[in-house]
Short mmCIF file of C-alpha atoms in Angstrom, two decimals:
data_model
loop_
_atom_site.label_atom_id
_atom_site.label_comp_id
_atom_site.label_asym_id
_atom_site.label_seq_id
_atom_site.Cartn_x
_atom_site.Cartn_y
_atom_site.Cartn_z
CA UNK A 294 -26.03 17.98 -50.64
CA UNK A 295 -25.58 15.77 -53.67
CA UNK A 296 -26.94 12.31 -53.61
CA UNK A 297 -23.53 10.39 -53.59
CA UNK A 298 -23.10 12.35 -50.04
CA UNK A 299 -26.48 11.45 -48.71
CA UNK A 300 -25.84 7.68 -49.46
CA UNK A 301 -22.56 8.17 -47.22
CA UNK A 302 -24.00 9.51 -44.71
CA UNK A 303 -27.18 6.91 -44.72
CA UNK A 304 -24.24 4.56 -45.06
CA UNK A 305 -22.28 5.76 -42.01
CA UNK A 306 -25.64 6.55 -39.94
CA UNK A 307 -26.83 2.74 -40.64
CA UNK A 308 -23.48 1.32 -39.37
CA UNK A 309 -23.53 3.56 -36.50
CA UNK A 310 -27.24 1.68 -35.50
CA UNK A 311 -25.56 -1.76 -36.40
CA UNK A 312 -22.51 -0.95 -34.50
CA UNK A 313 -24.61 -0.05 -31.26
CA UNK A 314 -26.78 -3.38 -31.59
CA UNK A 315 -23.82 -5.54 -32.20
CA UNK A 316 -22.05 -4.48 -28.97
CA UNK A 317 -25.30 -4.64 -26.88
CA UNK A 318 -25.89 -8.12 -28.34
CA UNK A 319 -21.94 -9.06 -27.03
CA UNK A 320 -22.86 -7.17 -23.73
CA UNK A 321 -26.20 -9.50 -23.68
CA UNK A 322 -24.39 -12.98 -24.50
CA UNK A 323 -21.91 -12.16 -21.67
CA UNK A 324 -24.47 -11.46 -18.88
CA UNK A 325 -27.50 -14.43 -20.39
CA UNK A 326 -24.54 -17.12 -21.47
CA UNK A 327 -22.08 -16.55 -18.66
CA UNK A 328 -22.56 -14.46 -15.80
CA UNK A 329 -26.11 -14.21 -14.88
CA UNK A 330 -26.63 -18.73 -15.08
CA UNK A 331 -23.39 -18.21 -12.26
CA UNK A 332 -25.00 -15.47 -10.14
CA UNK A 333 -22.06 -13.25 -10.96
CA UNK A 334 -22.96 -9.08 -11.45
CA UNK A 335 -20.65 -6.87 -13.07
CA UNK A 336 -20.83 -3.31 -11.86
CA UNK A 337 -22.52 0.01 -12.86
CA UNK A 338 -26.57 0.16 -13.93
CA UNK A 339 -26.49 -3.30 -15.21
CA UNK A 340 -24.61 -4.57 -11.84
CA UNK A 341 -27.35 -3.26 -8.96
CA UNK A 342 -30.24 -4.17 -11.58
CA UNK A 343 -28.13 -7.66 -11.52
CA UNK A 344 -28.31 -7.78 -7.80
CA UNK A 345 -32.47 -6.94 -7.93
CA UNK A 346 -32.86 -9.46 -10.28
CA UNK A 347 -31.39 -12.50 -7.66
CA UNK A 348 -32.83 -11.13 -5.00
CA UNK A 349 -36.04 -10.83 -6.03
CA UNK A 350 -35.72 -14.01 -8.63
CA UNK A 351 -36.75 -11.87 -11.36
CA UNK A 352 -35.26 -11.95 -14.63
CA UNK A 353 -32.36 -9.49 -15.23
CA UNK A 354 -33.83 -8.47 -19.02
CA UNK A 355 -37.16 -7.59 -17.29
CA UNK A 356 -35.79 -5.39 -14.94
CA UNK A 357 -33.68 -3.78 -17.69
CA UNK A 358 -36.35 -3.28 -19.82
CA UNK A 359 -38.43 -1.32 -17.05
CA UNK A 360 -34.98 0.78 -16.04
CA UNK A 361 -34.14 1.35 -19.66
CA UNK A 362 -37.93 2.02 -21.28
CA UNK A 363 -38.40 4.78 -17.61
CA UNK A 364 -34.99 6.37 -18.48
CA UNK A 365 -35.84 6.78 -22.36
CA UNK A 366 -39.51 8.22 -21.93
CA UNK A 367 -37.93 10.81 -19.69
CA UNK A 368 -35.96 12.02 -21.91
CA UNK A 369 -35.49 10.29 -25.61
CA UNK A 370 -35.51 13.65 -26.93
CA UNK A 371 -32.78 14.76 -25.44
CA UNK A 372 -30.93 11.82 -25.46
CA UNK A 373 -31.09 11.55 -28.83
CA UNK A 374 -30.23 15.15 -29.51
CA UNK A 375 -27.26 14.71 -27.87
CA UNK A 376 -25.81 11.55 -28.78
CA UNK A 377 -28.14 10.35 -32.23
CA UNK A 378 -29.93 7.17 -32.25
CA UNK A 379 -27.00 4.66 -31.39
CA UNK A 380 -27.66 5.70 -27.76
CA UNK A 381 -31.20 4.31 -27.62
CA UNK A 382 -30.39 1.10 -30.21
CA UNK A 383 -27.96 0.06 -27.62
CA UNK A 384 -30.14 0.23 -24.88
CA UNK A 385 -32.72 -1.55 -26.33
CA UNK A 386 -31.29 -4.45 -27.75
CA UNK A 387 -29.26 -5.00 -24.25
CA UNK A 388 -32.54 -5.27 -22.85
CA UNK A 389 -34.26 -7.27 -25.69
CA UNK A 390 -30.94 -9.57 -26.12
CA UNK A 391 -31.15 -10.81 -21.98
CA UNK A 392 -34.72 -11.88 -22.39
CA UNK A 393 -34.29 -14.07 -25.92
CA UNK A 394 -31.02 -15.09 -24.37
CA UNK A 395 -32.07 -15.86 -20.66
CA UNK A 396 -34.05 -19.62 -21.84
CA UNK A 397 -30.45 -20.80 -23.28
CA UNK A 398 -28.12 -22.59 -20.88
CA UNK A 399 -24.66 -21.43 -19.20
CA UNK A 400 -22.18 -22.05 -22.20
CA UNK A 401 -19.67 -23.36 -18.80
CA UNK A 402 -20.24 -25.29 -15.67
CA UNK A 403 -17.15 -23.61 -14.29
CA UNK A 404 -17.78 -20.25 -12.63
CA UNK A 405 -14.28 -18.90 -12.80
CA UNK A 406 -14.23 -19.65 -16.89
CA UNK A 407 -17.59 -18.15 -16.59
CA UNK A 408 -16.81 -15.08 -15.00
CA UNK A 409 -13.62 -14.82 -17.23
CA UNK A 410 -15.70 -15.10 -20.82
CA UNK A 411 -18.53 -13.08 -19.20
CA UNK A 412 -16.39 -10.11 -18.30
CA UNK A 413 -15.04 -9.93 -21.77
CA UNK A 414 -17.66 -10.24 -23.55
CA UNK A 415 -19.67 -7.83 -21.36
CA UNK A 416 -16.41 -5.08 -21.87
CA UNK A 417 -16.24 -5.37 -25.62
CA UNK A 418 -19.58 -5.07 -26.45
CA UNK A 419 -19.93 -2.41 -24.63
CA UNK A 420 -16.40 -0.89 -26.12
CA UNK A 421 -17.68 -1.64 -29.65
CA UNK A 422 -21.08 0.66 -28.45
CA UNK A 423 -18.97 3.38 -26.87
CA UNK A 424 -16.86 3.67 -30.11
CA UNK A 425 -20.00 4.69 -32.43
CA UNK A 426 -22.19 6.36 -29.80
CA UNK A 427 -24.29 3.93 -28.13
CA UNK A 428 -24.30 2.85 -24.81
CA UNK A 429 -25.11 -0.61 -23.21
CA UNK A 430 -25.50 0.86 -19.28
CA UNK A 431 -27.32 3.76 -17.93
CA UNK A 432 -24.30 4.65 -16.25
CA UNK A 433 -22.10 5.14 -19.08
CA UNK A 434 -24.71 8.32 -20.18
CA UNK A 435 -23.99 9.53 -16.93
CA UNK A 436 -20.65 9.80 -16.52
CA UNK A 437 -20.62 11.32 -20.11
CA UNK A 438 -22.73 13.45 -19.95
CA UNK A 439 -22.11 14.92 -16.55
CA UNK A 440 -18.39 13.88 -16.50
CA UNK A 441 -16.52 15.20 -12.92
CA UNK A 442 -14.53 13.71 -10.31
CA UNK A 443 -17.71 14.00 -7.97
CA UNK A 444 -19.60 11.39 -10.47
CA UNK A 445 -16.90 9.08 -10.95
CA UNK A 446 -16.23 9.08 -7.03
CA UNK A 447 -20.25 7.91 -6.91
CA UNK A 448 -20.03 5.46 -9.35
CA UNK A 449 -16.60 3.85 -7.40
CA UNK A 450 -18.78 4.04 -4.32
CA UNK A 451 -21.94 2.51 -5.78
CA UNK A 452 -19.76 -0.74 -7.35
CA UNK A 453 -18.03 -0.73 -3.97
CA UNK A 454 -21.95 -1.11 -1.98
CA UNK A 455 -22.80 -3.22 -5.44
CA UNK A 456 -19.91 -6.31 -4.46
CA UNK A 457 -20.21 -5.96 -0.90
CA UNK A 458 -23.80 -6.68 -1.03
CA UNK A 459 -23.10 -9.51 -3.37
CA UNK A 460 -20.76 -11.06 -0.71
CA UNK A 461 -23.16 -10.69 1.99
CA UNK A 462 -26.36 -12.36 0.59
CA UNK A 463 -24.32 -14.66 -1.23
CA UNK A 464 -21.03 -15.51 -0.22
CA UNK A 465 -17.29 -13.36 -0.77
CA UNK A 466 -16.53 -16.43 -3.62
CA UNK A 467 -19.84 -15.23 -5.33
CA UNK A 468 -18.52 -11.76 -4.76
CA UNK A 469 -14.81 -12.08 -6.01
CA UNK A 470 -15.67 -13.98 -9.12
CA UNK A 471 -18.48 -10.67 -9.73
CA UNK A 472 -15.22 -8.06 -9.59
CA UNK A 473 -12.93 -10.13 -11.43
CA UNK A 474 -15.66 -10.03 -13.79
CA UNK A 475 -16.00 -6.31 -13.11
CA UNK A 476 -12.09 -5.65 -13.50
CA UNK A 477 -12.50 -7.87 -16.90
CA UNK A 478 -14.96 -6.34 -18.49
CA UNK A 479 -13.26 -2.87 -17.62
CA UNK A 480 -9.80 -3.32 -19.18
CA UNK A 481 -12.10 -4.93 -22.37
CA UNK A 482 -13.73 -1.72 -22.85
CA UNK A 483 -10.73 0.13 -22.48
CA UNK A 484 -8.82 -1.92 -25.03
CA UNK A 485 -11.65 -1.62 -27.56
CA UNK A 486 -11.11 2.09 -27.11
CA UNK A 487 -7.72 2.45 -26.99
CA UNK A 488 -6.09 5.37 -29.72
CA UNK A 489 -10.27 6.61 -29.80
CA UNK A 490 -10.01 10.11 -29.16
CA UNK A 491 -13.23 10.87 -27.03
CA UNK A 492 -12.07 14.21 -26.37
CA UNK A 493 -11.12 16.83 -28.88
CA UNK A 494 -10.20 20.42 -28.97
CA UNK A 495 -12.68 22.81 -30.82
CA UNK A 496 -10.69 25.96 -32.25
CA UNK A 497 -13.22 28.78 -33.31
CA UNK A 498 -12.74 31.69 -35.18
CA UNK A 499 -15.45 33.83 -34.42
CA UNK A 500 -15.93 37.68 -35.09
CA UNK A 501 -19.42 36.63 -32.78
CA UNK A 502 -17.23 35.33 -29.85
CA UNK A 503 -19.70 35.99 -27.24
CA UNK A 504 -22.67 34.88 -29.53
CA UNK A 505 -21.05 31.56 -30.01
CA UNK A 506 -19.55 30.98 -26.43
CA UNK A 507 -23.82 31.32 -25.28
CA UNK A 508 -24.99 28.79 -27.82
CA UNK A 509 -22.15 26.13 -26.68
CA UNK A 510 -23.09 26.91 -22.82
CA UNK A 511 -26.56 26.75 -23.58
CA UNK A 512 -26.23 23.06 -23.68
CA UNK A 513 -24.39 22.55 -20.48
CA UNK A 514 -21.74 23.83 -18.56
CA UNK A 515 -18.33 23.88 -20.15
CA UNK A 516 -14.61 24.78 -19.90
CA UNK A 517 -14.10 27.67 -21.78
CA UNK A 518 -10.05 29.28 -22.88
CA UNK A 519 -10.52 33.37 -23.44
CA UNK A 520 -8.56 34.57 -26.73
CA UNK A 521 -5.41 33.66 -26.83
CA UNK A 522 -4.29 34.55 -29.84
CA UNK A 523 -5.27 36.01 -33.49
CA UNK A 524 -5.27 34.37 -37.17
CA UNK A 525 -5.96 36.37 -40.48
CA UNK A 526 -8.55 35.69 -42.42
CA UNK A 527 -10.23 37.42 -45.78
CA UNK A 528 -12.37 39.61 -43.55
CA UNK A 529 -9.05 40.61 -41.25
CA UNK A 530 -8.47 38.83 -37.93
CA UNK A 531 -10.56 36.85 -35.75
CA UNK A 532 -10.62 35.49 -32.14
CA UNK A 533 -9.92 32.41 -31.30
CA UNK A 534 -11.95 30.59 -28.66
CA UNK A 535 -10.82 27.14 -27.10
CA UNK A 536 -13.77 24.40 -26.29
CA UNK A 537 -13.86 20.90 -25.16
CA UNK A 538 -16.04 18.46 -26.55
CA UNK A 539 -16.69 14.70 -26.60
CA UNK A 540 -16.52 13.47 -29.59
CA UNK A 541 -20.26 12.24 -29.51
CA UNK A 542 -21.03 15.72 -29.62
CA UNK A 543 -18.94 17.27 -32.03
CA UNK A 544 -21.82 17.16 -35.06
CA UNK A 545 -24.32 18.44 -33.31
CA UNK A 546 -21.33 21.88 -31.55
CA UNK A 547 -20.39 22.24 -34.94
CA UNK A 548 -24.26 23.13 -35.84
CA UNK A 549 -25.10 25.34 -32.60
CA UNK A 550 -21.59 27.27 -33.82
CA UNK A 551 -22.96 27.93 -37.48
CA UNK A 552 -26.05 28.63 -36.36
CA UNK A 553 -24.76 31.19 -33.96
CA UNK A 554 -21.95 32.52 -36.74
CA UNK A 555 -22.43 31.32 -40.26
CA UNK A 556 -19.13 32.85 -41.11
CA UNK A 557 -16.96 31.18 -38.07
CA UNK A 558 -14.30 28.30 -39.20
CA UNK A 559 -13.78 25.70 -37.10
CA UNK A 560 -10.85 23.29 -36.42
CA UNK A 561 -10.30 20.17 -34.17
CA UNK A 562 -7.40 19.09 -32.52
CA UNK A 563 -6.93 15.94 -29.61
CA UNK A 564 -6.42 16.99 -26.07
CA UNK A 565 -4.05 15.88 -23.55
CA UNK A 566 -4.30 12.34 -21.97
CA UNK A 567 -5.76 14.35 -18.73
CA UNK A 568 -8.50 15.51 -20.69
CA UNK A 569 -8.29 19.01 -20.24
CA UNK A 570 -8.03 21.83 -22.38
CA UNK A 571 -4.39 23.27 -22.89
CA UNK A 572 -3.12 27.23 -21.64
CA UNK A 573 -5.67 26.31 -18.32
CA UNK A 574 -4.29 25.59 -14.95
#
């Protein structure tokens, strides 16, 4: 690799870092400068640690930094293999950023302002982390990495438990202002993301089809497409074999496919808004 390449990719790796600590620093000043001062949660990891922290008049960065340092130890190594340093820089500064912010004052007096400016801030920073790989809420590794209807149906039950118990220690206008919050900070994140392709098609051209297809199972279960067709190439024709992947993931396929089959080409290609892989049922 020349050295004009490895300053691009030092380039593009140190924006990736600054990229994850900006958004957890947005997802900090929403929860310290807005929600938190109002007693307002917003959902997912960062909602029932939220909910801890008032009932137990503990500070929310605290309890993040416990949840956060317990989830890392158990498995930074793998996190990090899978989704690159981003995913750990966000964590951390979320958790650093609530406990420099938490001494500062509510930026408004009036809670439905509050819960307006929180939610945003709270969805685009952690839009702006999703974007480069890093993630400002334990949940978001979750549902990425073990992405099914079963999960999601959890995490819709867990927010559901999260708000009612909000409205029953502390009162349904407490609660309401948290989900509009929630609901806010959702359609943020999704706006920061919008025309990001998480998901992409992997084509692979493989004479080592079944060599391959192990390697890219090896790290987790995924939705495979038999041959379904043949392309020439200088050594006569090869397979082709259809695979998934999130787009957090894609550097580190591509190397488990060259490892597996120096001589296998790869192309990528989006996949339909449902997520799944085309020719499947």
């Amino acid at each position: 690799m020349t050295k004009l390449s490895l300053a691009r990719t030092e380039r593009a790796r140190l924006g990736r870092n600054a990229g994850a600590a900006t958004g957890a620093m947005l997802a900090a000043a929403g929860l310290e400068l807005f929600l938190i001062p109002h007693g307002m949660t917003a959902g997912g990891a960062i909602g029932v640690s939220a909910l801890i922290a008032f009932l137990a008049d503990a500070r929310l960065g605290l309890l993040l930094l416990l949840l956060h340092a317990v989830f890392l130890l158990a498995g930074y190594r793998r996190i990090v293999g899978l989704f690159g340093h981003p995913a750990v820089i966000g964590l951390a500064v979320l958790s650093l950023g609530t406990l420099v912010l938490h001494p500062l004052p509510a930026l408004t007096g009036d809670p439905l302002l509050a819960a307006l400016m929180g939610g945003a801030l709270l969805g685009a920073g952690s839009g702006v982390a999703l974007r480069i790989g890093g993630f400002t809420d334990v949940s978001h590794f979750v549902k990425l990495r073990w992405s099914s209807p079963a999960i999601s149906k959890g995490f819709h039950a867990l927010n559901a438990a999260l708000f009612l118990g909000v409205g029953l220690a502390y009162g349904w206008e407490r609660a309401l202002y948290s989900l509009l919050a929630f609901a806010l900070a959702a359609e943020a994140t999704r706006l920061m993301l919008r025309g990001y392709p998480f998901w992409k098609l992997m084509w692979i051209w493989s004479e080592r089809e079944d060599d391959v297809r192990a390697a890219l199972a090896s790290e987790g279960k995924r939705e495979f497409v038999e041959t379904v067709g043949e392309e020439a190439s200088p050594g006569g024709t090869r397979p082709v074999l259809l695979c998934r992947v999130h787009r957090l993931e894609e550097e580190r396929l591509r190397r488990l496919v060259r490892e597996a089959d120096p001589d296998a080409r790869l192309a990528l290609s989006p996949v339909g808004e449902d997520g799944r892989i085309p020719f499947t049922r």
